[in-house]
PDB file of C-alpha atoms in Angstrom:
ATOM      1  CA  MET A  19     -11.450  16.185 -17.349  1.00 39.00           C
ATOM      2  CA  PRO A  20     -14.624  14.660 -15.851  1.00 45.00           C
ATOM      3  CA  VAL A  21     -14.673  13.806 -12.174  1.00 47.00           C
ATOM      4  CA  THR A  22     -14.424  10.050 -11.706  1.00 59.00           C
ATOM      5  CA  SER A  23     -17.015   8.758  -9.260  1.00 79.00           C
ATOM      6  CA  LEU A  24     -16.223   6.440  -6.388  1.00 81.00           C
ATOM      7  CA  ALA A  25     -18.243   3.721  -8.082  1.00 85.00           C
ATOM      8  CA  HIS A  26     -16.129   4.028 -11.232  1.00 86.00           C
ATOM      9  CA  LYS A  27     -12.948   3.740  -9.178  1.00 88.00           C
ATOM     10  CA  GLU A  28     -14.245   0.604  -7.484  1.00 90.00           C
ATOM     11  CA  VAL A  29     -15.083  -0.922 -10.871  1.00 90.00           C
ATOM     12  CA  ALA A  30     -11.632  -0.009 -12.171  1.00 90.00           C
ATOM     13  CA  TYR A  31      -9.890  -1.788  -9.286  1.00 93.00           C
ATOM     14  CA  SER A  32     -12.194  -4.783  -9.593  1.00 92.00           C
ATOM     15  CA  ASN A  33     -11.368  -5.133 -13.290  1.00 92.00           C
ATOM     16  CA  LEU A  34      -7.659  -4.684 -12.670  1.00 92.00           C
ATOM     17  CA  PHE A  35      -7.553  -7.233  -9.853  1.00 93.00           C
ATOM     18  CA  SER A  36      -9.499  -9.768 -11.908  1.00 92.00           C
ATOM     19  CA  LYS A  37      -6.773  -9.729 -14.574  1.00 90.00           C
ATOM     20  CA  LEU A  38      -3.822 -10.247 -12.249  1.00 92.00           C
ATOM     21  CA  ASN A  39      -2.070 -13.433 -11.229  1.00 91.00           C
ATOM     22  CA  PRO A  40      -2.692 -14.229  -7.529  1.00 92.00           C
ATOM     23  CA  GLN A  41       1.082 -14.632  -7.177  1.00 91.00           C
ATOM     24  CA  THR A  42       1.822 -11.068  -8.340  1.00 91.00           C
ATOM     25  CA  PRO A  43       4.834 -10.227  -6.132  1.00 93.00           C
ATOM     26  CA  LYS A  44       4.670  -6.427  -6.018  1.00 93.00           C
ATOM     27  CA  MET A  45       2.076  -3.685  -6.430  1.00 93.00           C
ATOM     28  CA  VAL A  46       2.643   0.080  -6.453  1.00 92.00           C
ATOM     29  CA  PHE A  47      -0.412   2.363  -6.341  1.00 93.00           C
ATOM     30  CA  ASP A  48       1.347   5.584  -5.282  1.00 93.00           C
ATOM     31  CA  GLY A  49      -0.710   8.708  -5.876  1.00 92.00           C
ATOM     32  CA  LYS A  50      -3.887   6.796  -6.796  1.00 92.00           C
ATOM     33  CA  GLN A  51      -6.946   7.056  -4.563  1.00 92.00           C
ATOM     34  CA  VAL A  52      -7.714   3.676  -3.012  1.00 94.00           C
ATOM     35  CA  PRO A  53     -11.315   3.538  -1.729  1.00 94.00           C
ATOM     36  CA  PRO A  54     -11.851   1.572   1.529  1.00 95.00           C
ATOM     37  CA  SER A  55     -14.067  -0.900  -0.325  1.00 95.00           C
ATOM     38  CA  VAL A  56     -11.068  -1.928  -2.452  1.00 96.00           C
ATOM     39  CA  LEU A  57      -8.906  -3.146   0.449  1.00 97.00           C
ATOM     40  CA  PRO A  58     -10.552  -6.582   0.886  1.00 97.00           C
ATOM     41  CA  GLY A  59      -9.785  -7.276  -2.776  1.00 97.00           C
ATOM     42  CA  PHE A  60      -6.095  -7.657  -1.940  1.00 97.00           C
ATOM     43  CA  ALA A  61      -6.992 -11.045  -0.407  1.00 97.00           C
ATOM     44  CA  LYS A  62      -6.524 -12.552  -3.874  1.00 96.00           C
ATOM     45  CA  PHE A  63      -2.799 -11.816  -3.811  1.00 96.00           C
ATOM     46  CA  GLN A  64      -1.512 -14.205  -1.162  1.00 96.00           C
ATOM     47  CA  GLY A  65       1.873 -14.330  -2.866  1.00 94.00           C
ATOM     48  CA  MET A  66       2.472 -10.567  -2.707  1.00 95.00           C
ATOM     49  CA  GLU A  67       5.703  -9.529  -0.976  1.00 95.00           C
ATOM     50  CA  LYS A  68       5.764  -5.765  -1.542  1.00 94.00           C
ATOM     51  CA  LEU A  69       2.909  -3.246  -1.505  1.00 95.00           C
ATOM     52  CA  SER A  70       3.199   0.517  -1.873  1.00 94.00           C
ATOM     53  CA  LEU A  71       0.177   2.694  -1.065  1.00 95.00           C
ATOM     54  CA  ILE A  72       1.852   6.088  -0.734  1.00 95.00           C
ATOM     55  CA  ASP A  73      -0.452   9.120  -1.004  1.00 96.00           C
ATOM     56  CA  CYS A  74      -3.576   7.016  -1.634  1.00 95.00           C
ATOM     57  CA  ASN A  75      -5.937   9.029   0.608  1.00 96.00           C
ATOM     58  CA  LEU A  76      -6.148   6.203   3.137  1.00 97.00           C
ATOM     59  CA  TRP A  77      -7.833   7.064   6.438  1.00 97.00           C
ATOM     60  CA  SER A  78      -8.002   3.500   7.740  1.00 97.00           C
ATOM     61  CA  LEU A  79      -6.653   0.019   7.069  1.00 98.00           C
ATOM     62  CA  GLU A  80      -9.910  -1.594   8.178  1.00 97.00           C
ATOM     63  CA  GLY A  81     -10.860  -4.313   5.717  1.00 97.00           C
ATOM     64  CA  MET A  82      -7.295  -5.248   4.798  1.00 98.00           C
ATOM     65  CA  PRO A  83      -6.989  -9.047   4.484  1.00 98.00           C
ATOM     66  CA  ARG A  84      -4.270 -11.227   5.923  1.00 98.00           C
ATOM     67  CA  LEU A  85      -1.257 -11.266   3.586  1.00 98.00           C
ATOM     68  CA  PRO A  86       1.251 -13.591   5.267  1.00 97.00           C
ATOM     69  CA  ASN A  87       3.944 -13.229   2.598  1.00 97.00           C
ATOM     70  CA  LEU A  88       4.061  -9.426   2.600  1.00 97.00           C
ATOM     71  CA  ARG A  89       7.529  -8.233   3.621  1.00 96.00           C
ATOM     72  CA  VAL A  90       7.549  -4.550   2.584  1.00 95.00           C
ATOM     73  CA  LEU A  91       4.679  -2.090   3.122  1.00 96.00           C
ATOM     74  CA  MET A  92       4.848   1.600   2.196  1.00 96.00           C
ATOM     75  CA  LEU A  93       2.012   3.736   3.629  1.00 97.00           C
ATOM     76  CA  GLY A  94       3.517   7.225   3.558  1.00 96.00           C
ATOM     77  CA  ASP A  95       1.538  10.457   3.117  1.00 97.00           C
ATOM     78  CA  ASN A  96      -1.896   9.162   4.089  1.00 98.00           C
ATOM     79  CA  HIS A  97      -4.142   9.997   7.081  1.00 98.00           C
ATOM     80  CA  LEU A  98      -3.628   6.938   9.269  1.00 98.00           C
ATOM     81  CA  GLU A  99      -3.979   7.040  13.063  1.00 96.00           C
ATOM     82  CA  ASP A 100      -4.809   3.416  13.896  1.00 97.00           C
ATOM     83  CA  LEU A 101      -2.241   0.718  13.120  1.00 98.00           C
ATOM     84  CA  SER A 102      -3.864  -2.011  15.186  1.00 97.00           C
ATOM     85  CA  VAL A 103      -4.696  -4.280  12.227  1.00 98.00           C
ATOM     86  CA  ILE A 104      -1.129  -4.427  10.917  1.00 98.00           C
ATOM     87  CA  PRO A 105       0.223  -7.362  13.012  1.00 98.00           C
ATOM     88  CA  ALA A 106      -2.754  -9.596  12.158  1.00 98.00           C
ATOM     89  CA  CYS A 107      -2.784  -8.657   8.470  1.00 98.00           C
ATOM     90  CA  PHE A 108       0.960  -8.683   7.822  1.00 98.00           C
ATOM     91  CA  PRO A 109       2.563 -10.993  10.441  1.00 98.00           C
ATOM     92  CA  ASN A 110       5.838 -11.377   8.523  1.00 98.00           C
ATOM     93  CA  LEU A 111       6.408  -7.709   7.738  1.00 98.00           C
ATOM     94  CA  GLU A 112      10.085  -6.728   7.632  1.00 96.00           C
ATOM     95  CA  LYS A 113       9.967  -3.118   6.396  1.00 96.00           C
ATOM     96  CA  LEU A 114       7.243  -0.574   7.126  1.00 97.00           C
ATOM     97  CA  SER A 115       7.082   3.113   6.187  1.00 96.00           C
ATOM     98  CA  ILE A 116       4.300   5.239   7.679  1.00 97.00           C
ATOM     99  CA  VAL A 117       5.883   8.654   7.147  1.00 97.00           C
ATOM    100  CA  GLY A 118       3.663  11.718   6.980  1.00 97.00           C
ATOM    101  CA  ASN A 119       0.521  10.285   8.562  1.00 98.00           C
ATOM    102  CA  LYS A 120      -1.549  11.375  11.600  1.00 97.00           C
ATOM    103  CA  LEU A 121       0.274   9.553  14.384  1.00 98.00           C
ATOM    104  CA  GLY A 122       0.461  11.823  17.412  1.00 97.00           C
ATOM    105  CA  HIS A 123       1.018   9.475  20.365  1.00 96.00           C
ATOM    106  CA  ARG A 124       3.587   6.810  21.106  1.00 96.00           C
ATOM    107  CA  ASP A 125       0.984   4.239  22.100  1.00 97.00           C
ATOM    108  CA  GLU A 126      -0.282   4.295  18.504  1.00 97.00           C
ATOM    109  CA  LEU A 127       2.937   2.474  17.555  1.00 98.00           C
ATOM    110  CA  GLU A 128       2.454  -0.238  20.191  1.00 97.00           C
ATOM    111  CA  PRO A 129       0.850  -2.742  17.767  1.00 98.00           C
ATOM    112  CA  LEU A 130       4.059  -2.734  15.729  1.00 98.00           C
ATOM    113  CA  THR A 131       5.980  -4.264  18.626  1.00 98.00           C
ATOM    114  CA  ARG A 132       4.092  -7.476  17.803  1.00 98.00           C
ATOM    115  CA  LEU A 133       5.850  -7.813  14.440  1.00 98.00           C
ATOM    116  CA  PRO A 134       8.689 -10.266  15.194  1.00 97.00           C
ATOM    117  CA  LYS A 135      10.451  -9.859  11.838  1.00 97.00           C
ATOM    118  CA  LEU A 136      10.315  -6.047  11.613  1.00 97.00           C
ATOM    119  CA  ARG A 137      13.802  -4.743  10.821  1.00 96.00           C
ATOM    120  CA  ALA A 138      13.071  -1.326   9.242  1.00 96.00           C
ATOM    121  CA  LEU A 139      10.519   1.226  10.452  1.00 97.00           C
ATOM    122  CA  ASP A 140      10.123   4.836   9.296  1.00 96.00           C
ATOM    123  CA  VAL A 141       7.661   7.134  11.107  1.00 97.00           C
ATOM    124  CA  GLU A 142       9.143  10.515  10.174  1.00 96.00           C
ATOM    125  CA  GLY A 143       6.751  13.365   9.470  1.00 96.00           C
ATOM    126  CA  ASN A 144       4.257  12.350  12.171  1.00 97.00           C
ATOM    127  CA  ASP A 145       3.499  14.582  15.153  1.00 97.00           C
ATOM    128  CA  LEU A 146       4.821  11.983  17.590  1.00 96.00           C
ATOM    129  CA  CYS A 147       8.322  12.644  16.237  1.00 96.00           C
ATOM    130  CA  GLU A 148       8.208  16.035  17.986  1.00 95.00           C
ATOM    131  CA  ILE A 149       7.872  14.419  21.420  1.00 95.00           C
ATOM    132  CA  ARG A 150      11.042  14.916  23.431  1.00 95.00           C
ATOM    133  CA  GLY A 151      13.327  11.876  23.402  1.00 95.00           C
ATOM    134  CA  HIS A 152      11.613  10.366  20.370  1.00 95.00           C
ATOM    135  CA  ASP A 153      14.730   8.856  18.791  1.00 94.00           C
ATOM    136  CA  ARG A 154      15.852   7.144  22.006  1.00 95.00           C
ATOM    137  CA  TRP A 155      12.319   5.896  22.649  1.00 96.00           C
ATOM    138  CA  MET A 156      12.168   4.334  19.178  1.00 97.00           C
ATOM    139  CA  VAL A 157      15.446   2.505  19.691  1.00 95.00           C
ATOM    140  CA  ASP A 158      14.370   1.215  23.102  1.00 97.00           C
ATOM    141  CA  THR A 159      10.867   0.214  21.987  1.00 97.00           C
ATOM    142  CA  PHE A 160      11.961  -1.540  18.794  1.00 97.00           C
ATOM    143  CA  PRO A 161      15.283  -3.202  19.686  1.00 96.00           C
ATOM    144  CA  ARG A 162      15.147  -5.543  16.664  1.00 95.00           C
ATOM    145  CA  VAL A 163      14.743  -2.654  14.208  1.00 96.00           C
ATOM    146  CA  LYS A 164      18.055  -1.686  12.630  1.00 94.00           C
ATOM    147  CA  GLN A 165      16.861   0.939  10.138  1.00 93.00           C
ATOM    148  CA  PHE A 166      14.681   3.941  10.969  1.00 94.00           C
ATOM    149  CA  ILE A 167      14.735   5.630   7.541  1.00 90.00           C
ATOM    150  CA  ILE A 168      13.266   3.856   4.497  1.00 81.00           C
ATOM    151  CA  THR A 169      13.680   5.159   0.957  1.00 71.00           C
ATOM    152  CA  ALA A 170      11.967   4.331  -2.318  1.00 62.00           C
ATOM    153  CA  TYR A 171      14.754   1.843  -3.015  1.00 59.00           C
ATOM    154  CA  ASP A 172      13.122  -0.497  -0.514  1.00 55.00           C
ATOM    155  CA  VAL A 173      10.358  -1.084  -3.048  1.00 54.00           C
ATOM    156  CA  ASP A 174      12.600  -2.110  -5.908  1.00 56.00           C
ATOM    157  CA  SER A 175      11.812  -0.916  -9.416  1.00 46.00           C
ATOM    158  CA  ASP A 176      12.789  -3.304 -12.192  1.00 45.00           C
ATOM    159  CA  GLU A 177      13.310  -2.227 -15.778  1.00 39.00           C
ATOM    160  CA  ASP A 178      10.370  -4.291 -17.015  1.00 42.00           C
ATOM    161  CA  ASP A 179       7.995  -2.422 -14.686  1.00 45.00           C
ATOM    162  CA  ASN A 180       7.588   0.351 -17.261  1.00 35.00           C
ATOM    163  CA  ASP A 181       4.431  -0.969 -18.973  1.00 40.00           C
ATOM    164  CA  ASP A 182       1.601   1.544 -18.988  1.00 38.00           C
ATOM    165  CA  ILE A 183      -0.404   0.023 -16.146  1.00 42.00           C
ATOM    166  CA  SER A 184      -1.653   3.472 -15.121  1.00 49.00           C
ATOM    167  CA  TRP A 185      -4.225   3.197 -17.919  1.00 47.00           C
ATOM    168  CA  PHE A 186      -6.196   0.641 -15.935  1.00 53.00           C
ATOM    169  CA  LEU A 187      -7.043   3.215 -13.245  1.00 55.00           C
ATOM    170  CA  SER A 188      -7.249   6.240 -15.533  1.00 53.00           C
ATOM    171  CA  ASP A 189     -10.351   8.309 -16.210  1.00 52.00           C
ATOM    172  CA  GLU A 190     -10.289   6.935 -19.773  1.00 52.00           C
ATOM    173  CA  ALA A 191     -10.492   3.355 -18.554  1.00 49.00           C
ATOM    174  CA  MET A 192     -13.191   4.146 -16.035  1.00 45.00           C
ATOM    175  CA  ASP A 193     -15.285   5.988 -18.614  1.00 51.00           C
ATOM    176  CA  ALA A 194     -14.828   3.121 -21.079  1.00 49.00           C
ATOM    177  CA  ASP A 195     -16.075   0.664 -18.511  1.00 48.00           C
ATOM    178  CA  ASN A 196     -19.090   2.803 -17.744  1.00 47.00           C
ATOM    179  CA  GLU A 197     -20.042   3.073 -21.423  1.00 49.00           C
ATOM    180  CA  GLU A 198     -19.318  -0.528 -22.415  1.00 46.00           C
ATOM    181  CA  GLU A 199     -20.156  -2.483 -19.284  1.00 46.00           C
ATOM    182  CA  ASP A 200     -22.296  -4.898 -21.298  1.00 43.00           C
ATOM    183  CA  GLU A 201     -19.613  -5.579 -23.900  1.00 44.00           C
ATOM    184  CA  GLY A 202     -17.175  -7.609 -21.825  1.00 43.00           C
ATOM    185  CA  ASP A 203     -13.544  -6.543 -21.592  1.00 43.00           C
ATOM    186  CA  ALA A 204     -13.666  -2.758 -21.363  1.00 38.00           C
ATOM    187  CA  PHE A 205     -10.225  -2.760 -19.751  1.00 37.00           C
ATOM    188  CA  GLU A 206      -8.098  -4.225 -22.490  1.00 41.00           C
ATOM    189  CA  GLY A 207      -5.835  -1.130 -22.410  1.00 40.00           C
ATOM    190  CA  PRO A 208      -2.358  -0.862 -23.935  1.00 39.00           C
ATOM    191  CA  GLY A 209      -0.410  -4.029 -24.584  1.00 40.00           C
ATOM    192  CA  GLU A 210      -1.459  -7.651 -24.652  1.00 38.00           C
ATOM    193  CA  SER A 211      -1.330  -8.484 -20.963  1.00 43.00           C
ATOM    194  CA  VAL A 212      -0.864  -7.048 -17.511  1.00 42.00           C
ATOM    195  CA  PRO A 213       2.680  -7.758 -16.268  1.00 41.00           C
ATOM    196  CA  GLU A 214       3.185  -9.697 -13.077  1.00 47.00           C
ATOM    197  CA  VAL A 215       4.761  -6.714 -11.323  1.00 47.00           C
ATOM    198  CA  ILE A 216       2.204  -3.932 -11.094  1.00 50.00           C
ATOM    199  CA  THR A 217       3.271  -0.306 -10.952  1.00 47.00           C
ATOM    200  CA  ILE A 218       0.620   2.401 -11.190  1.00 46.00           C
ATOM    201  CA  ASP A 219       2.523   5.507 -12.293  1.00 44.00           C
TER     202      ASP A 219
END
């Protein structure tokens, strides 16, 4: 299978985003590489409430827009160390999973104390969890948080989410766009339309 260039990935996301309703309530990109240049594109989706970016090779959240309606954010298995943009970008966040990242110091979690609605926070799998007294420190630092383990069930999966949306970020789609960029809709993919709930399998 040919290696898909960064430029092709950026084009694929741009085409996908252009087809989606700004009020799309949920997006799941788990396991798909999300280039940094793609993050500002989420600004279109001001109605989004749930976003899952698990294992997306994210090293930074720089460039993320403000999404005031986002309630659930899944960022597990990336390479994040700096969470400072989260309160400004997602002021109404209620559930946040950052398991398996590169957080090694307690002060790296300090920005999250400025999330007044945060009720669930999962940081397992980070080096800071090995610091003595970690569990007690979490409870004391985040007194409003009632849940310190978040599962996949917190990003609900509805039965009608099964459409083959993965095609839009596949090598096939990217190659098609590269070959037919002058012919208009190179991303027509399976089905007649992109559903309002986006799951990239």
